[in-house]
Structure formats: C-alpha cells, structure tokens
Tab-separated table of C-alpha atoms in Angstrom:
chain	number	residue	atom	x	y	z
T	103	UNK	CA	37.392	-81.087	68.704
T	104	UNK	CA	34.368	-79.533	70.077
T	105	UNK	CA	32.616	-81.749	72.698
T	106	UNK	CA	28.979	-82.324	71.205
T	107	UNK	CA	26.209	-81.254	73.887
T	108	UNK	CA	22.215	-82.598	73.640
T	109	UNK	CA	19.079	-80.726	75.059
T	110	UNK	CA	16.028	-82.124	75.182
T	111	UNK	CA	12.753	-80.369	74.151
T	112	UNK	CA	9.014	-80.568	74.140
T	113	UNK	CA	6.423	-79.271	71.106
T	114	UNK	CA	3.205	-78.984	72.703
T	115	UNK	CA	-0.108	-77.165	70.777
T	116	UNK	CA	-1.042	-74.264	72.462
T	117	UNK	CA	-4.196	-72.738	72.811
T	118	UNK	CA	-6.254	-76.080	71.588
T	119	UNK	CA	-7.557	-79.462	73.271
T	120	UNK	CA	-6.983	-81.324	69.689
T	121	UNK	CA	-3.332	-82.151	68.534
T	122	UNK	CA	-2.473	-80.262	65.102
T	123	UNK	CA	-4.219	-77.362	65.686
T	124	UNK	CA	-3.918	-74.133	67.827
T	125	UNK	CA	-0.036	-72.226	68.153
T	126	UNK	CA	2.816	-74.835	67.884
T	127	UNK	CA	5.525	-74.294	70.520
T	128	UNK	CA	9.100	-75.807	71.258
T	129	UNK	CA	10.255	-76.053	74.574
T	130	UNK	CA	13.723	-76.428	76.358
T	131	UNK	CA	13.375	-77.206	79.492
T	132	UNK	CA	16.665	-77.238	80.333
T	133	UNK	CA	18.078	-74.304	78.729
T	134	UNK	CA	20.639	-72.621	81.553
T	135	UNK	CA	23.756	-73.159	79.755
T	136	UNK	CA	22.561	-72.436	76.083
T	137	UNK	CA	23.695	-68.885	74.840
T	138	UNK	CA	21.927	-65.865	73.114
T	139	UNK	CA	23.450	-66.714	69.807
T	140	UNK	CA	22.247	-69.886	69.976
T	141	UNK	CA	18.917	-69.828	70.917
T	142	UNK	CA	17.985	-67.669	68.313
T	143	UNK	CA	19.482	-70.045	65.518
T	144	UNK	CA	17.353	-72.877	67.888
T	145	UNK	CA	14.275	-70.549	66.918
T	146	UNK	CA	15.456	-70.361	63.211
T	147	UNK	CA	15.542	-73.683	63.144
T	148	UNK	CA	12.367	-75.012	64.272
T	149	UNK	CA	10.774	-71.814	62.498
T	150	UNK	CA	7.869	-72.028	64.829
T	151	UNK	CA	6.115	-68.717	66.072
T	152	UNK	CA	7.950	-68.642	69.225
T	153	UNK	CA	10.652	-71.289	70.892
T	154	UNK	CA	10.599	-70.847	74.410
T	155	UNK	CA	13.664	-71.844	76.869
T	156	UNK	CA	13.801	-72.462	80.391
T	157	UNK	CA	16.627	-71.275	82.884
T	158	UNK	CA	16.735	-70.332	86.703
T	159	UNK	CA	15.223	-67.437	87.797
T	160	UNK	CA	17.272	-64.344	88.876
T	161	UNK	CA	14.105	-62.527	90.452
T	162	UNK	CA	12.741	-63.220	93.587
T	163	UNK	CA	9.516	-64.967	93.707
T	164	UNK	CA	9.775	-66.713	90.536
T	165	UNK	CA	9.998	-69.996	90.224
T	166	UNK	CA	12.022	-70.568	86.985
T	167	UNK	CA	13.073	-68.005	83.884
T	168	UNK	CA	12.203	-68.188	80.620
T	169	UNK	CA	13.442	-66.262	77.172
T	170	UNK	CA	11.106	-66.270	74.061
T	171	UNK	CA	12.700	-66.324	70.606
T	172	UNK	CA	10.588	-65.924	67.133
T	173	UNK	CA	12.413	-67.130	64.066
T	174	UNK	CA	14.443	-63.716	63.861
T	175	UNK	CA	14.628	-61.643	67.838
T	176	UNK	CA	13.973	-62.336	70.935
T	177	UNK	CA	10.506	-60.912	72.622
T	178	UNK	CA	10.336	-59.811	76.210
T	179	UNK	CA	6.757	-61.572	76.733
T	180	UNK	CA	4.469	-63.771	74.627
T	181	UNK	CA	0.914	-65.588	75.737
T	182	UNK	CA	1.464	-68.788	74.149
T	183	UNK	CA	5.180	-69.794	75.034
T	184	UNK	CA	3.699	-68.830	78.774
T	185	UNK	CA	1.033	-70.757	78.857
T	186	UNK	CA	2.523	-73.940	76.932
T	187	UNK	CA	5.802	-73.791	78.795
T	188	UNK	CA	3.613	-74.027	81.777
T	189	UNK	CA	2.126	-77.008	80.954
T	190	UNK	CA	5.162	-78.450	80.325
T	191	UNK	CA	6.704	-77.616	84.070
T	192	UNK	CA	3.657	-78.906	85.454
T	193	UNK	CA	3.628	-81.535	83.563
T	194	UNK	CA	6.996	-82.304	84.719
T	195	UNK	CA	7.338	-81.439	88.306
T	196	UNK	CA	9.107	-78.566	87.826
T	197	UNK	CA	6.957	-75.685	89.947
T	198	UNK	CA	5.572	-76.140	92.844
T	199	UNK	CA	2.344	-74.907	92.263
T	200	UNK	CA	0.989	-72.731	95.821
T	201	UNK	CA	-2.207	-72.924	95.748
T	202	UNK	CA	-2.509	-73.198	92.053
T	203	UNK	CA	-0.502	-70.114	91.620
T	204	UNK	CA	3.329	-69.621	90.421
T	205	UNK	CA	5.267	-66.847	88.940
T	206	UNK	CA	7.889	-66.969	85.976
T	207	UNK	CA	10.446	-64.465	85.039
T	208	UNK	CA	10.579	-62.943	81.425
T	209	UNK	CA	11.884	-60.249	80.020
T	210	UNK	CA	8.691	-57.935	80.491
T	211	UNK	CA	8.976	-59.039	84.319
T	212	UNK	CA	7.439	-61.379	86.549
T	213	UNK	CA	4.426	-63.134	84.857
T	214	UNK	CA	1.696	-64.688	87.254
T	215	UNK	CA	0.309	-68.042	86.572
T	216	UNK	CA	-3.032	-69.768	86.879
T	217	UNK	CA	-4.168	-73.036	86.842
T	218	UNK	CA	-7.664	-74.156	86.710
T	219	UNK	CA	-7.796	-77.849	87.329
T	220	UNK	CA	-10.235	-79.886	85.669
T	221	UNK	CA	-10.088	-82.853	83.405
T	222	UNK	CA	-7.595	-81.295	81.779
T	223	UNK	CA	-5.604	-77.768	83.233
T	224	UNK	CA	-7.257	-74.423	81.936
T	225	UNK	CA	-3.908	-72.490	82.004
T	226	UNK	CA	-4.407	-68.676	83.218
T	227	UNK	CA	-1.605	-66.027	82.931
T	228	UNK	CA	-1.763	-62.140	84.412
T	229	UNK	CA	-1.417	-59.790	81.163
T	230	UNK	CA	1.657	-57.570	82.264
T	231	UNK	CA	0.336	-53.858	82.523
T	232	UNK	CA	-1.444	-52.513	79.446
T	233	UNK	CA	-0.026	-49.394	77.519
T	234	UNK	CA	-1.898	-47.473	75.013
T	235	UNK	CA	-0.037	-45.770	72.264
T	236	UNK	CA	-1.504	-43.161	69.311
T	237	UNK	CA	-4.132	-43.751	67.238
T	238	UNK	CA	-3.949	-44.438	63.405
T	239	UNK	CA	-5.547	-43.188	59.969
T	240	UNK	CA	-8.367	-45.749	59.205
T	241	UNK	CA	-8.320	-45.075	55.884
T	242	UNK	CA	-4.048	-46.155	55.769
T	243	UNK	CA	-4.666	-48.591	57.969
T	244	UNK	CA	-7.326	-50.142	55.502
T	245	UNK	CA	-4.931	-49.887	52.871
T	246	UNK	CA	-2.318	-52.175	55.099
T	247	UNK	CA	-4.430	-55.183	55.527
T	248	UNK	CA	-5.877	-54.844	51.917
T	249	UNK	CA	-9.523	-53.798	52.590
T	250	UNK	CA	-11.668	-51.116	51.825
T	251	UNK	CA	-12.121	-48.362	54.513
T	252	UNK	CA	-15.925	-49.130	54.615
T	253	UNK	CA	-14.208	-52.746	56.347
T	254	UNK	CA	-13.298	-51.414	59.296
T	255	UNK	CA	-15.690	-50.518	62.377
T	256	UNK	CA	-15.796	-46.280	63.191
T	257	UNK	CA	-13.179	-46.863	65.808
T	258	UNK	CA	-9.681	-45.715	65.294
T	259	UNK	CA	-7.076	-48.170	65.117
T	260	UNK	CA	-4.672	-48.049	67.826
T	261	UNK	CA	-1.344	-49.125	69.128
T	262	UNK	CA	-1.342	-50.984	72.489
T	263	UNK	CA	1.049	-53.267	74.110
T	264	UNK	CA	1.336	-55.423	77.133
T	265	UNK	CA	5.304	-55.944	76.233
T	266	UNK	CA	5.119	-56.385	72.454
T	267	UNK	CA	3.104	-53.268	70.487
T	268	UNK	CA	0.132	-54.157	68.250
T	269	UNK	CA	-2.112	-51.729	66.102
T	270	UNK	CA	-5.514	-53.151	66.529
T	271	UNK	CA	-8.119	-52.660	63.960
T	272	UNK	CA	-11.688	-53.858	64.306
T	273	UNK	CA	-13.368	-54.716	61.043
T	274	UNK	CA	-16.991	-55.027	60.995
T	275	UNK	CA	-17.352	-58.784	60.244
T	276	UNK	CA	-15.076	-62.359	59.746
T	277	UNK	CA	-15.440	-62.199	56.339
T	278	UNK	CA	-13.440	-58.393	56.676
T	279	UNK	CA	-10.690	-60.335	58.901
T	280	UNK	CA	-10.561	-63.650	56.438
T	281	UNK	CA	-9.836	-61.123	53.804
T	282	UNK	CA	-6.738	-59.129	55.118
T	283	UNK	CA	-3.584	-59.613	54.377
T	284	UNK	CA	-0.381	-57.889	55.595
T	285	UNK	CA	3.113	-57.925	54.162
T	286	UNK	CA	6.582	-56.257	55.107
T	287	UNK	CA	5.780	-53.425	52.637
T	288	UNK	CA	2.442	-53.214	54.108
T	289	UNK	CA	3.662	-52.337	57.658
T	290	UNK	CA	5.910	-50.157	56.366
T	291	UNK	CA	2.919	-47.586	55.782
T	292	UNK	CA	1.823	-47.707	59.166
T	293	UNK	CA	5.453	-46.541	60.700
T	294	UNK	CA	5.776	-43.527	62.282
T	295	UNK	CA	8.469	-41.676	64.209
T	296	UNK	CA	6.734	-43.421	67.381
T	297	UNK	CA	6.657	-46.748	66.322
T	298	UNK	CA	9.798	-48.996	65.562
T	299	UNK	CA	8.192	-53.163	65.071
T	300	UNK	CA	4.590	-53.674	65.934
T	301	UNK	CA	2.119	-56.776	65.281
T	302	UNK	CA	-1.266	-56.027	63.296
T	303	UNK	CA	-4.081	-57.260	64.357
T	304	UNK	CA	-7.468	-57.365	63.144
T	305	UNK	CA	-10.794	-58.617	64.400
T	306	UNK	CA	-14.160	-58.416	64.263
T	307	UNK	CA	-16.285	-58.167	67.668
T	308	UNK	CA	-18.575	-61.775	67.677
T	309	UNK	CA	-21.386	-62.819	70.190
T	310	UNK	CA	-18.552	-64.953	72.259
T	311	UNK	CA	-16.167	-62.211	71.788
T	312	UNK	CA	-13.822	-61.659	69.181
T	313	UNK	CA	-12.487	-63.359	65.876
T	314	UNK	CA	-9.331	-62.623	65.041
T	315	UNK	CA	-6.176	-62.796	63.579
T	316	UNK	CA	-2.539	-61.536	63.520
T	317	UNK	CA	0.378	-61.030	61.307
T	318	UNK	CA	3.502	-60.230	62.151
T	319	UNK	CA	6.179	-60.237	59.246
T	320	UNK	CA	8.685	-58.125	60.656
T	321	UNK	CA	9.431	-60.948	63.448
T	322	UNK	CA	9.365	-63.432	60.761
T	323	UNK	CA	6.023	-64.305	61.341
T	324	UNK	CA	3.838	-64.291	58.365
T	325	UNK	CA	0.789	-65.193	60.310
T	326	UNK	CA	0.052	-66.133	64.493
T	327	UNK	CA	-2.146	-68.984	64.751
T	328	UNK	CA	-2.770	-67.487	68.508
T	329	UNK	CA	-1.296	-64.367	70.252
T	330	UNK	CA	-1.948	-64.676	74.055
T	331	UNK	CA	0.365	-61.512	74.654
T	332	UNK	CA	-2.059	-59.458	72.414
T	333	UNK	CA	-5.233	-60.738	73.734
T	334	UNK	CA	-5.049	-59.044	76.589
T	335	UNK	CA	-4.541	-56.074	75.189
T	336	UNK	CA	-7.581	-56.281	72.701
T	337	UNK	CA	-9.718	-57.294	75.605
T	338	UNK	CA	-8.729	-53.568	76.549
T	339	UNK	CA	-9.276	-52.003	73.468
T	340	UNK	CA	-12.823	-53.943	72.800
T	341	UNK	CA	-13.890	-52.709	76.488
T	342	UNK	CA	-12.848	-49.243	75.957
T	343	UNK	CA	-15.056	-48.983	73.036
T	344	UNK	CA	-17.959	-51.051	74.257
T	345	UNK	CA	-17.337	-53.730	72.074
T	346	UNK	CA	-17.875	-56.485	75.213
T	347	UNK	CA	-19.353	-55.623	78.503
T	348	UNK	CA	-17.128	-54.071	80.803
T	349	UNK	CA	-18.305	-55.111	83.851
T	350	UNK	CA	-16.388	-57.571	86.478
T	351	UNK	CA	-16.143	-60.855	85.838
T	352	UNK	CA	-16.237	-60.684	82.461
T	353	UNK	CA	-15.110	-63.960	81.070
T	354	UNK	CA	-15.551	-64.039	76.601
T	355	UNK	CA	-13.262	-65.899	74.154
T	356	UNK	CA	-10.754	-64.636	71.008
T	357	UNK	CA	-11.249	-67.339	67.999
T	358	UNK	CA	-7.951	-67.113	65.782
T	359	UNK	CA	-5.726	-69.127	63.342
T	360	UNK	CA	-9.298	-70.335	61.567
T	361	UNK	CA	-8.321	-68.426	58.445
T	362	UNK	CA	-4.913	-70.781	58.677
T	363	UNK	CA	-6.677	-74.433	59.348
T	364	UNK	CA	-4.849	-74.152	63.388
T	365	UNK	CA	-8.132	-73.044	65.322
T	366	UNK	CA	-7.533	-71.587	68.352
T	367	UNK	CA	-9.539	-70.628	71.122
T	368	UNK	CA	-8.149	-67.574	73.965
T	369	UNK	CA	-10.068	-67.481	76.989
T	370	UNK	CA	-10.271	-63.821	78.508
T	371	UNK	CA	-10.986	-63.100	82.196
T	372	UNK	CA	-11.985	-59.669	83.318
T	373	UNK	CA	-11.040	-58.772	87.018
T	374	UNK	CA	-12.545	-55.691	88.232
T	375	UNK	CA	-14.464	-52.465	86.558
T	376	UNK	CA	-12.985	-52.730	82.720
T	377	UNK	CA	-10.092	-54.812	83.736
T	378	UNK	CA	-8.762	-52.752	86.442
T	379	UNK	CA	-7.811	-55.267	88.566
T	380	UNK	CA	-6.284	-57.704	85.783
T	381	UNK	CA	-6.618	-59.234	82.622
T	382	UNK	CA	-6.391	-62.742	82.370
T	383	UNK	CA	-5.630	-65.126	79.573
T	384	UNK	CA	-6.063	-68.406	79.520
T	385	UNK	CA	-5.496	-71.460	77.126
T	386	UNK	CA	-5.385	-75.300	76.999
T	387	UNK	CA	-2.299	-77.282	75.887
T	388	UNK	CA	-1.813	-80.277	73.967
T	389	UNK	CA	1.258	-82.206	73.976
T	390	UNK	CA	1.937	-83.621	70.661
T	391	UNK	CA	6.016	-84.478	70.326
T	392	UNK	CA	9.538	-84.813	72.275
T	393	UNK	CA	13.079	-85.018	71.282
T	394	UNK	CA	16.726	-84.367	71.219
T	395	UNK	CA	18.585	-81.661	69.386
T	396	UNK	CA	22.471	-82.577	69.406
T	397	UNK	CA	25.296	-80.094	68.841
C-alpha cells in the first residue's frame, strides 16, 4: 500500500491589510518532493487563482524556487503568489533578507524582492522585463467585454506581458469596467495567429491611478481579485499614453476585485524616466488560515 505523505500549507490574503478580502493564495512551503502532476490537481483543488509551491532554487542568487499553478496550467510568473509567498518566508525564517532585498526563482527568471518595513511589511517585487505585443480593433475588443465602443478611451487596446500576455483596454470610467464581462467565447474573438492564451484587462485611469479589473477564463479564472503580474505592465501602458505622469518616482495605486466584494489595492513604483529603470509592485499580506493536506 502506498505510504500516505502530509504537506503543510499557508492561505494568506494578498494584496489587502483586512482578512477576507484582496487575492486568496495557498502556499506550500515545503514543496521539493511534490510532482508536476500533482501540484496542478493541488491547484484544482483549492480552486484559488493561483497555488504557489516552494522548492530549492537551481539558479544562483536565489534564495528559494517557486512554481505557480491556476486551477488548470502552470504560469511562469504571477504578482500575487510573489508577494504572498514572500510574506510567508519571512514570516517564517526562511530568506535571509540582505538588506531588505532577496531574489526567488520562477519560471519567468529570477524575481527581485522588496520589503518595506513598517508596522506591517509593504512587500515590493521587480516586474520581469515588459514586452509589448500588437494592437487590437476597439470596436471587437468592445464587443469582448460587452460594452459599447463609445466605453472605451481613444487608445488602442494592446497586448503586453511581463511573463503572462494581457490585452489592456482602458474604458473611460468605473462604471465602463463594473459593466464588462468576459467569457471563453468572448476571448475567442480577440485570437489571432499571434496570440495563443492572454488575460483581459480593463480599467479606467482614476486620480490615484487606475481601477481595474481582470478576467481570465481560459486559465480557469473567471475573474482576478488582484493581478500583480499585470500591473506592471499597465503601469507601462498608462505611461505610454499619458494616462499617469511619467516622471521618476512615480508611486500611484491599481484598485481591483471591488466589482467582486475582495478589494484590493496594488501599489506601483516608477524607477527612472517612464519606468526605465524598473517597475515595482507592491502589496500587503494578510494571513488568514494554515493546515495539512494528507495523501
């Protein structure tokens, strides 16, 4: 008979400083001898956005590894499992932080991490380099999301990634974003021969920055209560077209999962002349539950 094995995990809210609200996350902290196969049906299981597990590091300069799953693939970089799996090694003793400073290998790379201390930890991570991809018919793309064309903000919608692709469309209010809605069939119209999966996400530009929200069916994610991996990447597409200042030191916030009852709040840092030198992205955490899953 098969010898039952246990691993231990960690849900902490992501992306909030009150418990039941911002991104849900799981965490397995001690993940090195769980397989592929198996982490994805962990994933399933919990059927939260993203499931995050920990394992050594096989790059140099990292301290530990981790692999993101959604319910239904694995993702080579997401913001919140970062930032909330952070918390959790810190929380734990688990990186030696230099300085404030570590590094964690994902898929996408090494990500850097941040930590501003304070009465609680303001958790920072580097977005990995920024990629724009082709633009996209507003008038389709209004048709996605279920709005009218006159929704959407003269900017074309466009396709950029920091690891994980997103077609970003600015609307011209939070009423426009409370009223999309995106489906499987719905992406399906915005495929082309040079996209395969993407996330959509829509916004509206606000005086603190952005509000915003994401859906992502095609990972088996009807709706993101908060997408750190695409926030950097809409801090790039707002600054290209002037929709925050571009100047250094530009700090503003993204406001999403409102729509869904799990507010979130995304803190953006700007390093350099229109983010040349970095975006940052930066969250707090709130631990809410621990356990054992036994198999």
């Amino acid at each position: 008979m098969k010898t039952k094995r246990s691993y231990r995990y960690r849900v902490v809210d992501v992306f909030t400083e009150r418990p039941l609200e911002g991104n849900a996350l799981a965490v397995f902290p001690d993940a090195g001898d769980i397989d592929d196969e198996t982490m994805q049906k962990i994933a399933r299981e919990f059927n939260l956005a993203e499931t995050s597990f920990v394992r050594p590091a096989s790059l140099p300069h990292c301290a530990l590894a981790l692999r993101i799953f959604t319910p239904t693939r694995e993702v080579p970089f997401a913001g919140h499992p970062t930032i909330g799996t952070s918390f959790v090694l810190l929380d734990e003793d688990r990186v030696c932080a230099d300085g404030d400073r570590f590094v964690l290998e994902e898929r996408v790379g090494r990500v850097k991490v941040r930590v501003e201390r304070g009465a609680r930890p303001l958790i920072w991570l580097t977005t990995p380099p920024i990629v724009f991809g082709p633009t996209y018919d507003p008038a389709v793309c209004a048709r996605a999301v279920g709005l009218d064309r006159s929704d959407l903000l003269d900017i074309a919608p466009q396709l950029v990634s920091a690891g994980v692709p997103a077609i970003f469309i600015a609307l011209r209010d939070q009423g426009a974003v409370d009223r999309a809605r995106v489906g499987v069939d719905d992406v399906a119209m915005l495929k082309t021969s040079e996209t395969d999966s993407f996330l959509v996400f829509v916004f509206a530009p606000t005086p603190a920055g952005a509000y915003s929200r994401m859906f992502a069916p095609e990972f088996g994610i009807i709706e993101d209560p908060a997408t750190g991996g695409a926030t950097g990447p809409l801090a790039a597409f707002m600054m290209r077209h002037d929709l925050v200042s571009g100047v250094a030191g530009t700090r503003f916030v993204s406001e999403q999962g409102t729509k869904m009852g799990r507010s979130s709040i995304l803190h953006v840092a700007v390093a350099g002349e229109s983010g040349a030198d970095g975006i940052e992205v930066g969250g707090y955490v709130t631990p809410l539950a621990e356990g054992t899953m036994t198999f």
